Amino acid sequence: MPASILVATNEKKWLKKIIEEKFQLDITDSYSCKRLSELLSKDLNLEINYNTIRRIFEVVKTKSNPSVYSLNILAKSIDFKDFEAFKKYIYNW
């Protein structure tokens, strides 16, 4: 199983906001998560299950933390090298 990490609430909010803007999609329900998964696969050749997206953006409640792999996929979808580069951007490091 891939390593999971704790993600701050503001990091999730920024990630969601930028993804929603780029893909012109409100991530609010299972359908929108499925649509995002399809767009990432078709347009960018990035594979992430819509259930993972639902858990990361708390469309469904979960007690688990997201994997670094999943976060890297989402960061790549908005033109960052990985999730660490995304964090540096939002914190202006």
PDB file of C-alpha atoms in Angstrom:
ATOM      1  CA  MET A   1       0.000   0.000   0.000  1.00  0.00           C
ATOM      2  CA  PRO A   2       1.376   3.465  -0.905  1.00  0.00           C
ATOM      3  CA  ALA A   3       2.538   5.703   1.918  1.00  0.00           C
ATOM      4  CA  SER A   4      -0.103   8.069   3.230  1.00  0.00           C
ATOM      5  CA  ILE A   5       0.460  11.559   4.574  1.00  0.00           C
ATOM      6  CA  LEU A   6      -1.462  14.048   6.626  1.00  0.00           C
ATOM      7  CA  VAL A   7      -2.722  16.913   4.470  1.00  0.00           C
ATOM      8  CA  ALA A   8      -3.677  20.243   6.003  1.00  0.00           C
ATOM      9  CA  THR A   9      -7.202  21.488   5.380  1.00  0.00           C
ATOM     10  CA  ASN A  10      -5.958  24.606   3.591  1.00  0.00           C
ATOM     11  CA  GLU A  11      -3.783  22.467   1.283  1.00  0.00           C
ATOM     12  CA  LYS A  12      -6.849  20.450   0.285  1.00  0.00           C
ATOM     13  CA  LYS A  13      -8.852  23.635  -0.241  1.00  0.00           C
ATOM     14  CA  TRP A  14      -6.198  25.164  -2.489  1.00  0.00           C
ATOM     15  CA  LEU A  15      -5.755  21.929  -4.434  1.00  0.00           C
ATOM     16  CA  LYS A  16      -9.498  21.621  -4.955  1.00  0.00           C
ATOM     17  CA  LYS A  17      -9.891  25.292  -5.932  1.00  0.00           C
ATOM     18  CA  ILE A  18      -7.146  25.201  -8.562  1.00  0.00           C
ATOM     19  CA  ILE A  19      -8.372  21.879  -9.994  1.00  0.00           C
ATOM     20  CA  GLU A  20     -11.943  23.166 -10.168  1.00  0.00           C
ATOM     21  CA  GLU A  21     -10.786  26.307 -11.991  1.00  0.00           C
ATOM     22  CA  LYS A  22      -8.588  24.441 -14.454  1.00  0.00           C
ATOM     23  CA  PHE A  23     -11.186  21.816 -15.339  1.00  0.00           C
ATOM     24  CA  GLN A  24     -14.227  24.099 -14.908  1.00  0.00           C
ATOM     25  CA  LEU A  25     -15.805  21.562 -12.595  1.00  0.00           C
ATOM     26  CA  ASP A  26     -17.278  21.863  -9.102  1.00  0.00           C
ATOM     27  CA  ILE A  27     -16.114  18.905  -7.030  1.00  0.00           C
ATOM     28  CA  THR A  28     -19.192  18.408  -4.877  1.00  0.00           C
ATOM     29  CA  ASP A  29     -20.512  14.904  -5.495  1.00  0.00           C
ATOM     30  CA  SER A  30     -19.658  11.449  -6.804  1.00  0.00           C
ATOM     31  CA  TYR A  31     -20.550  12.393 -10.366  1.00  0.00           C
ATOM     32  CA  SER A  32     -18.101  15.317 -10.418  1.00  0.00           C
ATOM     33  CA  CYS A  33     -15.365  13.104  -8.956  1.00  0.00           C
ATOM     34  CA  LYS A  34     -16.014  10.500 -11.637  1.00  0.00           C
ATOM     35  CA  ARG A  35     -15.932  13.202 -14.314  1.00  0.00           C
ATOM     36  CA  LEU A  36     -12.604  14.524 -13.009  1.00  0.00           C
ATOM     37  CA  SER A  37     -11.147  11.012 -12.992  1.00  0.00           C
ATOM     38  CA  GLU A  38     -12.247  10.559 -16.616  1.00  0.00           C
ATOM     39  CA  LEU A  39     -10.814  13.934 -17.668  1.00  0.00           C
ATOM     40  CA  LEU A  40      -7.466  13.203 -16.045  1.00  0.00           C
ATOM     41  CA  SER A  41      -7.272   9.821 -17.733  1.00  0.00           C
ATOM     42  CA  LYS A  42      -8.381  10.973 -21.175  1.00  0.00           C
ATOM     43  CA  ASP A  43      -6.678  14.356 -21.412  1.00  0.00           C
ATOM     44  CA  LEU A  44      -3.528  13.904 -19.324  1.00  0.00           C
ATOM     45  CA  ASN A  45      -3.034  10.142 -19.120  1.00  0.00           C
ATOM     46  CA  LEU A  46      -3.118  10.355 -15.316  1.00  0.00           C
ATOM     47  CA  GLU A  47      -4.930   7.531 -13.547  1.00  0.00           C
ATOM     48  CA  ILE A  48      -6.731   8.095 -10.249  1.00  0.00           C
ATOM     49  CA  ASN A  49      -9.898   6.381  -9.102  1.00  0.00           C
ATOM     50  CA  TYR A  50     -12.907   8.588  -8.534  1.00  0.00           C
ATOM     51  CA  ASN A  51     -13.383   7.046  -5.081  1.00  0.00           C
ATOM     52  CA  THR A  52      -9.931   8.311  -4.147  1.00  0.00           C
ATOM     53  CA  ILE A  53     -10.897  11.790  -5.309  1.00  0.00           C
ATOM     54  CA  ARG A  54     -14.098  11.560  -3.246  1.00  0.00           C
ATOM     55  CA  ARG A  55     -12.099  10.712  -0.127  1.00  0.00           C
ATOM     56  CA  ILE A  56      -9.396  13.354  -0.659  1.00  0.00           C
ATOM     57  CA  PHE A  57     -11.927  16.149  -1.127  1.00  0.00           C
ATOM     58  CA  GLU A  58     -14.230  14.776   1.566  1.00  0.00           C
ATOM     59  CA  VAL A  59     -17.228  14.140  -0.659  1.00  0.00           C
ATOM     60  CA  VAL A  60     -17.427  11.018   1.488  1.00  0.00           C
ATOM     61  CA  LYS A  61     -16.122  10.898   5.018  1.00  0.00           C
ATOM     62  CA  THR A  62     -13.036   8.844   5.715  1.00  0.00           C
ATOM     63  CA  LYS A  63     -10.561   8.386   8.517  1.00  0.00           C
ATOM     64  CA  SER A  64      -7.689   7.516   6.211  1.00  0.00           C
ATOM     65  CA  ASN A  65      -5.111   9.923   4.839  1.00  0.00           C
ATOM     66  CA  PRO A  66      -4.422  10.163   1.101  1.00  0.00           C
ATOM     67  CA  SER A  67      -1.384   8.537  -0.428  1.00  0.00           C
ATOM     68  CA  VAL A  68       1.544  10.543  -1.704  1.00  0.00           C
ATOM     69  CA  TYR A  69       0.945   8.877  -5.081  1.00  0.00           C
ATOM     70  CA  SER A  70      -2.648  10.174  -5.295  1.00  0.00           C
ATOM     71  CA  LEU A  71      -1.655  13.667  -4.223  1.00  0.00           C
ATOM     72  CA  ASN A  72       1.153  13.693  -6.794  1.00  0.00           C
ATOM     73  CA  ILE A  73      -1.348  12.746  -9.518  1.00  0.00           C
ATOM     74  CA  LEU A  74      -3.623  15.628  -8.560  1.00  0.00           C
ATOM     75  CA  ALA A  75      -0.690  18.063  -8.350  1.00  0.00           C
ATOM     76  CA  LYS A  76       0.528  16.958 -11.789  1.00  0.00           C
ATOM     77  CA  SER A  77      -2.940  17.587 -13.191  1.00  0.00           C
ATOM     78  CA  ILE A  78      -2.483  21.284 -12.406  1.00  0.00           C
ATOM     79  CA  ASP A  79       1.045  21.463 -13.796  1.00  0.00           C
ATOM     80  CA  PHE A  80       3.145  20.906 -10.688  1.00  0.00           C
ATOM     81  CA  LYS A  81       6.004  18.399 -10.556  1.00  0.00           C
ATOM     82  CA  ASP A  82       4.520  16.777  -7.448  1.00  0.00           C
ATOM     83  CA  PHE A  83       2.571  17.555  -4.285  1.00  0.00           C
ATOM     84  CA  GLU A  84       5.648  18.969  -2.527  1.00  0.00           C
ATOM     85  CA  ALA A  85       6.113  21.502  -5.346  1.00  0.00           C
ATOM     86  CA  PHE A  86       2.436  22.413  -5.027  1.00  0.00           C
ATOM     87  CA  LYS A  87       2.858  22.973  -1.270  1.00  0.00           C
ATOM     88  CA  LYS A  88       5.887  25.184  -1.854  1.00  0.00           C
ATOM     89  CA  TYR A  89       3.831  27.244  -4.299  1.00  0.00           C
ATOM     90  CA  ILE A  90       0.894  27.798  -1.930  1.00  0.00           C
ATOM     91  CA  TYR A  91       3.166  28.630   0.996  1.00  0.00           C
ATOM     92  CA  ASN A  92       5.445  30.776  -1.226  1.00  0.00           C
ATOM     93  CA  TRP A  93       8.627  28.937  -0.250  1.00  0.00           C
TER      94      TRP A  93
END
